[in-house]
Every structure is written in C-alpha cells, then in structure tokens.
Amino acid sequence: MTHVRWGVLGASNFARQQMAPAIHAAKGAELAALATSSPEKADGFRAFAPELRVHEGYDALLEDGEIDAVYIPLPNHLHVEWAIKALEAGKHVLCEKPLGLKAADFDPVIDARDRTGLLCAEGFMIAHHPQMHRARELVIDGALGDLRHVTVAFSFFNDDPDNIRNQAGAGGGAMPDIGVYACGVVRLLTGAEPEAIPYAGIDWDNGVDTKVCVDADFGTFTYSGMVSTRMAPRQEVVLHGDKGVLRLTCPFNAGVYDQAELHLETTVGTRSVERFPNVNHYVLQVEAFCRSVSEGADYPCPLEFSRGTQRMIDMVYDAGKR
C-alpha cells in the first residue's frame, strides 16, 4: 500500500491525544505535517513524531505539495469552510464530527467532493470498530427476532465555560458533540431512518443544549435516546427484540470509558458475552481511509450517511421547539 501523507489542521487536544497518534500508528499512513501558530502546541506532537513539519498557518499546510490528506479537528463552526478549502487544494479530507451543523451544510461539501474526485468523510470512528460490525451482524441475522425498541445513553460532565463544547458561537452543545453518536449508532446498526420525533426535551445553558431526551419512531421499532454534558459519565446501547436483547456496554469510547463488550440474552435462555479488548477504532478509521485513497476501496461511512445523522439531529431540534 502506498503511504498516505497526512497533515493535521490545528493542534487541538483531541488531535494530539487521539487522532495524530492514530495516524502515526496506522498502516498505510504517515503523519507528516501540522498547522499551528503555537510552537508549544507543536511540541506535544513532535514528542511521538519528531520529523513532523510545522506550518504556522492552515493555508500554508494546504499549499504543501507533500501532503495527500488532512485531518480537521477545528471548532465545529469551521468544519465546512476548511473541508471545502482542503478539497479544492487537492487534499483528501477526514473532518472531525459534526462536519456540519445542519443537514444542508453537507451539500456543498458533497458537491466539492464529487467535483474534485477526492475522498471526504466525517470522523465517525465507531463505524470501524468490530463491536459495531458484530452487533449489526446479529441484528441483521435475526438473533433478536423482530427489533422492537432501541435505547441509547451517552453522557459526561463538562461545565467549563472556556471549553468550545459550551460555546454556542463555536457550534457547541450536547447534540453536536455526542448526539452524533446517539443518533448515528441506531442508524448504523439497523439501517433504518427515523420517520418522526414525537418528543424531544432539551435543557439549555447559555445557548447550548446540555441535556436532550428523545423519543423517535423508526416505523418498525421505537427509539429512546439521552445525551448530556452535565451528567455523570455513562454510555450504553440496548437493542430489544421479541426474541432477544443485545447490550453494548461501551459503544462510543472503547478502551477509555471501559472495555467494549456485547451481551446477548435470548428467549430460549441463552446468554453470551463477546469482548473486544485492545482495539483502537481511531487507528482502524485511518487505515480504512488510507485503503480508500490508495486502493479505491469503498469507505464504510460516506458523507451521505453522516448527512442522514445530521438530518435526525435537525429533527430533534425541531421537535424540541414544539
């Protein structure tokens, strides 16, 4: 496989702690450059990638002819602008979620992707984890019988006013930050789309949503979701059918919050547990991206899927106004 040479557009803590090390570790990838005007921030990246080239501006990195792909971890409200700029500069793009703050925001990015013929994707890393692949397989193969209800919960506590997750102008809020997972995972595992959102209860603080409770109708099954940035840490997905119950114990931060496991109970009295230790879904995401760039392999999570998740989030906000 030809190595894909990566640049990181901004020295965020998440990029330094998770995605840049994942690019550095991934097969078929080379972490080659970083754009930041803060030398002290670059030091944290050079600790594991000492040959890293550092550009003082984002445009300078996009003009670097030795970069094939960029990862964008900028604040949410800047994602669309810089994704399009990177595509027009001839770079493949992996952009941190959410790529857009409305479903319509995805349209110009999809147009730029199609016009340039380059790969552009949102960083929905859970789609690459074997826990998710196995859960989807169990649902599709009928291990649960007919699916009747899905419950999703994802929460953590962060009330720091200086954190961009708590800044309305930067696209902060619980739904943009983690609602992407709560809405995306049910679509990923079932292949279904919401038909209606009968209820959405939203708590607001200084213009950002801090707790959102959702009831959704998917036609053949119902959904209850809760996300919060003001509650104790919790994450769980439960899929409940007429012949079985499947519980994902750590669906979103595998290896950080806890170990990823699948617990399956069926009406015939069987119980099983499948564990997925030592799996880094960020590395798997980068490797899948590199295979698509270098070999033309289909990318598992295209922008059209991510747009569908944002459409569901838009429906939640609309329901919360009623």
XYZ file of C-alpha atoms in Angstrom:
322
model
C 0.000 0.000 0.000
C 1.249 3.469 -0.876
C 1.622 5.610 2.211
C -0.871 8.460 2.513
C 0.924 11.540 3.816
C -1.214 13.339 6.401
C -1.333 16.874 7.732
C -3.303 17.972 10.784
C -5.102 21.304 10.514
C -4.889 22.649 14.065
C -3.251 21.481 17.293
C -6.329 20.611 19.367
C -6.012 18.460 22.474
C -8.083 15.718 20.841
C -5.825 15.704 17.797
C -2.734 15.450 19.995
C -4.145 12.794 22.314
C -6.079 10.586 19.879
C -6.094 11.245 16.146
C -2.493 12.275 15.467
C -1.144 9.224 17.365
C -3.667 7.084 15.440
C -2.427 8.450 12.101
C 1.146 7.853 13.256
C 0.326 4.244 14.196
C -1.909 3.336 11.244
C -0.708 1.079 8.450
C -0.505 2.940 5.161
C -0.345 6.357 6.831
C 2.425 8.850 7.519
C 1.955 11.767 9.899
C 3.936 14.424 8.030
C 2.784 17.930 8.958
C 0.885 20.091 11.431
C -0.540 23.584 11.108
C -0.337 25.693 14.272
C 0.954 29.116 15.197
C 1.822 27.924 18.717
C 5.264 26.253 18.931
C 4.485 24.916 22.401
C 1.492 23.028 20.990
C 3.647 21.533 18.246
C 5.974 20.096 20.902
C 3.270 17.697 22.054
C 3.003 16.260 18.537
C 6.751 16.092 17.963
C 7.056 14.001 21.126
C 5.873 10.989 19.084
C 6.531 12.324 15.556
C 9.879 14.184 15.773
C 10.197 14.645 11.975
C 6.878 16.496 11.786
C 6.893 19.626 9.617
C 5.107 22.553 11.270
C 3.318 25.257 9.287
C 2.266 28.465 11.009
C -0.988 28.780 9.058
C -3.715 26.484 7.765
C -3.357 27.772 4.199
C 0.369 27.020 4.268
C -0.347 23.387 5.097
C -2.888 23.167 2.273
C -0.222 24.515 -0.099
C 2.227 21.781 0.983
C 2.661 19.573 -2.083
C 3.891 16.677 0.022
C 0.567 16.284 1.842
C -2.085 13.950 0.442
C -4.762 14.134 3.133
C -5.708 16.404 6.019
C -7.424 15.743 9.304
C -9.532 18.684 10.527
C -10.114 18.965 14.308
C -11.105 22.655 14.280
C -14.137 24.019 16.176
C -17.414 22.776 14.719
C -18.443 26.013 13.006
C -15.254 25.979 10.881
C -15.549 22.437 9.523
C -17.456 23.107 6.300
C -15.276 26.065 5.290
C -11.965 24.258 5.740
C -13.166 20.931 4.364
C -14.061 22.667 1.104
C -10.791 24.624 1.074
C -8.815 21.423 1.599
C -10.655 19.594 -1.181
C -10.122 22.494 -3.562
C -6.431 22.421 -2.627
C -6.278 18.797 -3.782
C -6.297 17.121 -0.377
C -8.408 14.216 0.820
C -10.276 15.166 4.000
C -11.148 13.449 7.257
C -13.082 16.000 9.305
C -13.977 15.709 12.957
C -17.670 15.370 13.699
C -20.007 17.070 13.206
C -18.943 18.158 9.745
C -21.995 20.425 9.541
C -24.437 21.929 11.999
C -27.405 21.403 9.643
C -28.041 18.642 7.131
C -27.958 21.227 4.340
C -24.382 22.140 5.352
C -23.244 18.805 3.932
C -24.449 19.607 0.413
C -21.636 21.984 -0.666
C -19.056 19.616 0.819
C -20.535 16.671 -1.083
C -20.501 18.817 -4.220
C -16.818 19.662 -3.655
C -16.013 16.003 -3.051
C -17.722 14.953 -6.267
C -16.208 17.811 -8.262
C -12.652 17.065 -7.135
C -12.946 13.269 -7.086
C -11.294 13.206 -3.658
C -12.346 11.357 -0.518
C -14.030 13.379 2.224
C -15.526 11.817 5.338
C -16.688 12.689 8.822
C -14.789 11.173 11.745
C -17.392 8.648 12.910
C -14.855 6.201 14.281
C -17.317 3.779 15.896
C -18.363 2.590 12.434
C -14.941 0.922 12.152
C -14.998 -0.961 15.467
C -15.550 -4.745 15.344
C -18.050 -4.395 18.188
C -20.311 -2.459 15.824
C -19.744 -4.860 12.942
C -20.724 -7.794 15.150
C -23.756 -6.021 16.616
C -25.047 -5.155 13.153
C -24.490 -8.749 12.051
C -26.547 -10.052 14.991
C -29.398 -7.638 14.256
C -29.460 -8.416 10.532
C -29.191 -12.186 11.070
C -32.234 -12.139 13.344
C -30.591 -13.007 16.661
C -33.054 -10.608 18.337
C -36.055 -11.604 16.259
C -38.074 -8.568 15.218
C -36.493 -5.429 16.656
C -38.989 -3.523 18.809
C -37.060 -0.849 20.699
C -33.607 0.749 20.892
C -32.288 2.689 23.893
C -29.152 4.835 23.754
C -27.482 6.830 26.534
C -24.292 8.887 26.364
C -23.236 11.441 28.979
C -20.287 13.118 30.670
C -19.820 16.206 32.824
C -18.277 19.397 31.445
C -19.378 22.847 32.623
C -16.155 24.695 31.710
C -17.254 27.945 30.009
C -13.908 28.165 28.182
C -14.413 24.764 26.538
C -15.729 25.048 22.966
C -18.350 22.390 23.781
C -20.004 25.066 25.920
C -19.761 27.907 23.412
C -22.755 28.497 21.178
C -20.763 30.502 18.644
C -18.394 27.589 18.071
C -21.212 25.101 17.473
C -21.113 23.665 20.977
C -23.754 21.592 22.710
C -24.557 18.019 23.615
C -26.183 17.117 20.302
C -23.356 18.386 18.067
C -20.742 16.795 20.316
C -22.236 13.403 21.255
C -25.717 13.360 19.755
C -23.925 12.398 16.541
C -23.184 9.047 18.198
C -26.583 8.573 19.818
C -28.378 9.230 16.519
C -25.762 7.670 14.244
C -25.458 4.376 16.100
C -29.122 3.415 15.750
C -28.984 4.145 12.019
C -25.690 2.260 11.691
C -26.876 -0.876 13.469
C -30.352 -1.097 11.948
C -30.062 0.557 8.534
C -33.336 2.340 9.347
C -34.241 6.041 9.293
C -36.468 7.970 11.731
C -39.953 8.672 10.448
C -40.938 11.060 13.239
C -39.710 12.555 16.518
C -42.798 12.699 18.758
C -40.865 14.150 21.700
C -37.616 15.993 22.406
C -36.933 17.567 25.785
C -33.952 19.943 25.703
C -32.165 21.713 28.575
C -30.304 24.869 27.524
C -27.488 26.813 29.185
C -26.095 29.995 27.593
C -27.267 28.963 24.144
C -26.011 25.363 24.160
C -28.037 22.228 24.786
C -26.758 20.380 27.854
C -29.285 17.525 28.087
C -31.509 16.122 25.358
C -34.059 13.316 25.757
C -35.612 11.959 22.571
C -38.403 9.594 21.561
C -38.332 8.581 17.899
C -40.438 6.409 15.606
C -38.479 4.282 13.121
C -41.555 2.618 11.682
C -40.915 -0.969 12.748
C -39.359 -0.046 16.101
C -39.189 2.814 18.579
C -36.177 4.655 19.994
C -35.356 6.425 23.256
C -32.166 8.453 23.450
C -30.479 10.632 26.061
C -27.314 12.693 25.751
C -25.932 15.127 28.298
C -22.813 17.145 29.020
C -23.954 17.829 32.589
C -24.377 14.317 33.969
C -22.100 11.616 35.325
C -20.361 9.533 32.634
C -22.484 6.805 31.089
C -22.725 5.096 27.737
C -24.826 2.176 26.612
C -26.822 0.902 23.654
C -29.609 -1.663 24.114
C -31.434 -3.291 21.201
C -34.586 -5.135 22.302
C -36.344 -7.586 20.007
C -39.128 -10.111 20.506
C -36.603 -12.948 20.801
C -33.576 -11.330 22.382
C -31.831 -8.357 23.974
C -28.415 -7.090 22.893
C -26.481 -4.660 25.117
C -23.330 -2.785 24.078
C -21.529 -1.810 27.276
C -19.032 0.682 25.841
C -20.131 1.697 22.357
C -18.525 5.125 21.993
C -15.218 5.399 23.893
C -14.000 1.810 23.707
C -10.858 1.270 25.729
C -11.226 4.630 27.504
C -14.586 4.554 29.278
C -14.496 0.772 29.571
C -13.906 -2.383 27.551
C -16.181 -2.888 24.558
C -18.498 -5.865 25.107
C -21.655 -7.354 23.613
C -24.118 -9.049 25.987
C -26.771 -11.157 24.261
C -29.740 -12.776 26.036
C -32.390 -14.721 24.139
C -35.835 -16.056 24.991
C -34.545 -19.636 24.746
C -32.417 -18.981 27.816
C -29.000 -18.488 26.247
C -26.606 -15.814 27.470
C -23.326 -14.881 25.853
C -20.693 -12.177 26.183
C -18.277 -11.129 23.438
C -15.344 -8.886 24.378
C -13.170 -6.669 22.184
C -10.035 -5.715 24.133
C -7.168 -3.627 22.810
C -8.958 -2.305 19.718
C -8.235 1.291 18.656
C -11.073 2.418 16.411
C -9.246 5.650 15.551
C -6.425 3.622 14.005
C -8.951 1.427 12.173
C -10.657 4.552 10.836
C -7.398 5.952 9.445
C -6.471 2.606 7.899
C -9.874 2.346 6.198
C -9.452 5.894 4.886
C -5.985 5.099 3.535
C -7.239 1.954 1.786
C -9.913 4.012 0.072
C -7.373 6.620 -1.051
C -4.646 4.179 -2.122
C -6.623 1.188 -3.364
C -10.046 2.589 -4.220
C -11.771 0.518 -1.527
C -15.277 1.594 -0.562
C -15.243 3.786 2.524
C -17.573 2.344 5.203
C -19.048 5.674 6.309
C -19.579 8.118 3.421
C -20.800 11.687 3.775
C -24.307 10.640 2.753
C -24.535 8.526 5.917
C -23.275 11.412 8.047
C -25.777 13.751 6.412
C -28.546 11.345 7.436
C -27.420 11.513 11.053
C -27.450 15.311 10.940
C -30.944 15.157 9.442
C -32.073 13.224 12.538
C -30.402 15.808 14.789
C -32.229 18.571 12.895
C -35.492 16.686 13.512
C -34.688 16.526 17.240
C -34.132 20.275 17.466
C -37.340 20.923 15.525
C -39.273 18.627 17.895
C -37.784 20.439 20.877
C -39.387 23.686 19.704
C -42.901 22.253 19.827
